[in-house]
CSV table of C-alpha atoms in Angstrom, one decimal:
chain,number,residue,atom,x,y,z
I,205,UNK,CA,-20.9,46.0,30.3
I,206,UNK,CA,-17.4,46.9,32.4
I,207,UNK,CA,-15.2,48.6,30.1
I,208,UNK,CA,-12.0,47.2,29.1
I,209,UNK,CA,-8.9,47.0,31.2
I,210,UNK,CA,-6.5,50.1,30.6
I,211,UNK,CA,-3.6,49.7,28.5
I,212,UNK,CA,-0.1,49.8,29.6
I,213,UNK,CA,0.8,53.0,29.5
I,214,UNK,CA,-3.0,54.6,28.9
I,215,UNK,CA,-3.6,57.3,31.0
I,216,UNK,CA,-7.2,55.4,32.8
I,217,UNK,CA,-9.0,58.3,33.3
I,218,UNK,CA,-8.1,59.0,29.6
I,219,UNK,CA,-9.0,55.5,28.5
I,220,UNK,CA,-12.0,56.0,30.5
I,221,UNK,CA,-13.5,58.8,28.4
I,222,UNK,CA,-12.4,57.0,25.0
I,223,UNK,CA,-14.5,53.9,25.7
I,224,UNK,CA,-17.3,56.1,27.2
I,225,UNK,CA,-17.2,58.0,24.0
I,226,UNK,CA,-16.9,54.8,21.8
I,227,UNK,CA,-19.6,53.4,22.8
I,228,UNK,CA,-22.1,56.2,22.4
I,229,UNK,CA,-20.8,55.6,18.6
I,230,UNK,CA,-21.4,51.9,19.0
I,231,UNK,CA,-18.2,51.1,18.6
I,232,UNK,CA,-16.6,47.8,20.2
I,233,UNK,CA,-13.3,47.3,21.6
I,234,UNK,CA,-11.7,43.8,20.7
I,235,UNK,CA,-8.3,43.0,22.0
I,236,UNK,CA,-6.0,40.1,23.1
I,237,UNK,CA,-4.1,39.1,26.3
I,238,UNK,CA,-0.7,38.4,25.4
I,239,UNK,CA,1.9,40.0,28.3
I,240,UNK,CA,5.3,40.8,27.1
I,241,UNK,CA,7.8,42.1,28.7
I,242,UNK,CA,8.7,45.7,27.5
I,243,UNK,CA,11.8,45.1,25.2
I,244,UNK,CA,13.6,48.0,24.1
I,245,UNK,CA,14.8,46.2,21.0
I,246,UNK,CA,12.9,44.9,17.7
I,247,UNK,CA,10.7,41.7,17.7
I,248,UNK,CA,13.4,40.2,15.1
I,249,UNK,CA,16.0,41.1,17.1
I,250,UNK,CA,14.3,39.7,20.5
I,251,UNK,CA,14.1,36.5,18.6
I,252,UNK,CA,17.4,36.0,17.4
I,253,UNK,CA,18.3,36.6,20.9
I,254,UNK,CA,16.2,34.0,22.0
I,255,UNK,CA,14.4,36.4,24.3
I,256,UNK,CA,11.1,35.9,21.9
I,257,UNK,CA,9.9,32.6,20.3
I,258,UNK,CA,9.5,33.2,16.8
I,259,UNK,CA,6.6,30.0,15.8
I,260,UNK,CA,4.5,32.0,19.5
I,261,UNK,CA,5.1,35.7,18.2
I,262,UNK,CA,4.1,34.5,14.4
I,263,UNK,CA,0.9,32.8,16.1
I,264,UNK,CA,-0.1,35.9,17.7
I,265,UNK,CA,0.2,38.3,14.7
I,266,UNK,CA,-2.0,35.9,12.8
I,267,UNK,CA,-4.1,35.6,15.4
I,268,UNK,CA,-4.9,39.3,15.8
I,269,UNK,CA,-4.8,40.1,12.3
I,270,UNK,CA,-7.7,37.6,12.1
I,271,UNK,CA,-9.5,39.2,14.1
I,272,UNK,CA,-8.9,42.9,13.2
I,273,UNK,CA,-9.8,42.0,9.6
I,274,UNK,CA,-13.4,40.4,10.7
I,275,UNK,CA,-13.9,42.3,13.5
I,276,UNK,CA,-14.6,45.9,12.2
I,277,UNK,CA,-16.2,47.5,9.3
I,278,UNK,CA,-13.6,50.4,9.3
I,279,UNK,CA,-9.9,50.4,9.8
I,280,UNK,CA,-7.3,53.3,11.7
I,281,UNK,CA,-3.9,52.3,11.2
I,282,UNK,CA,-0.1,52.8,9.5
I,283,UNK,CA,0.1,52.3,6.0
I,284,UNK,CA,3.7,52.9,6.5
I,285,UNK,CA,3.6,49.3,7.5
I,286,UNK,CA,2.6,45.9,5.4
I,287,UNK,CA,0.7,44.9,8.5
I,288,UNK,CA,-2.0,47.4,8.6
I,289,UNK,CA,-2.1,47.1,4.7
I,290,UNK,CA,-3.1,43.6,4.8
I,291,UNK,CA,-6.0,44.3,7.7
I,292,UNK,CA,-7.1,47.1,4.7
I,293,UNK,CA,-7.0,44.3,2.5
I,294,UNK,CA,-8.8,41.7,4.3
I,295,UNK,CA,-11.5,43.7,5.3
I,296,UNK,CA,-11.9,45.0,1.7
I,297,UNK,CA,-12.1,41.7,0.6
I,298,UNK,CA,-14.9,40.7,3.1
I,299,UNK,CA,-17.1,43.2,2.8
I,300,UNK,CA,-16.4,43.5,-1.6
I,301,UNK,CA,-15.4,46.9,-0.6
I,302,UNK,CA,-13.3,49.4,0.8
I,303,UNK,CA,-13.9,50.1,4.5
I,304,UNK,CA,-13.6,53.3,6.1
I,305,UNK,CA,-10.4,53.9,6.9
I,306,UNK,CA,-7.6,56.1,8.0
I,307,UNK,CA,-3.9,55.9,8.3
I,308,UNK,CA,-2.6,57.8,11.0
I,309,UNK,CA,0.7,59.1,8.3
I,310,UNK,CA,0.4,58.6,4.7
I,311,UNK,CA,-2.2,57.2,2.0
I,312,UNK,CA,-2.3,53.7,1.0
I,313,UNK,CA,0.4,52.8,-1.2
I,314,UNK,CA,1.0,48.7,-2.4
């Protein structure tokens, strides 16, 4: 099984170790191609500059929140953001209870 391609921005020998480690906890690595140019302003703001389309960016978001809902039995995120709530949320709801989880800065909150 060849191990995922290193993020941007991952350090690979790093990255390396983490999917090494991963999988000796059976773990499985799910992600999406979808290059972007690295924007140093918001998504919104991209958009209303018409450097982002919003009906593509709204596709992908769905897309991947899809799949990180179905595709795990435990969640790490933000619960700072709405986003990561609604993962917690889905996957709750599929499995009739609540996943393990963590959130990487403060408990869940609605």
């Amino acid at each position: 099984d060849a191990a995922p391609e290193t993020p941007a921005g991952v350090d690979p020998a790093e990255w390396g170790v983490a999917v090494r480690e991963a999988r000796g906890q059976r773990l499985r690595f799910y992600w999406t191609t979808h290059p972007r140019a690295s924007l140093r302003i918001s998504i919104p703001q991209a958009i209303r500059l018409g450097l982002l389309s919003a009906a593509e960016e709204n596709r992908i978001s769905l897309v991947n929140l899809v799949l990180l809902s179905r595709a795990s039995d435990g969640f790490v995120g933000t619960f700072s953001s709405g986003y990561s709530k609604r993962v917690l949320e889905l996957q709750a709801a599929r499995q009739q209870a609540i996943p393990v989880h963590a959130s990487l800065d403060h408990f869940w909150s609605p």
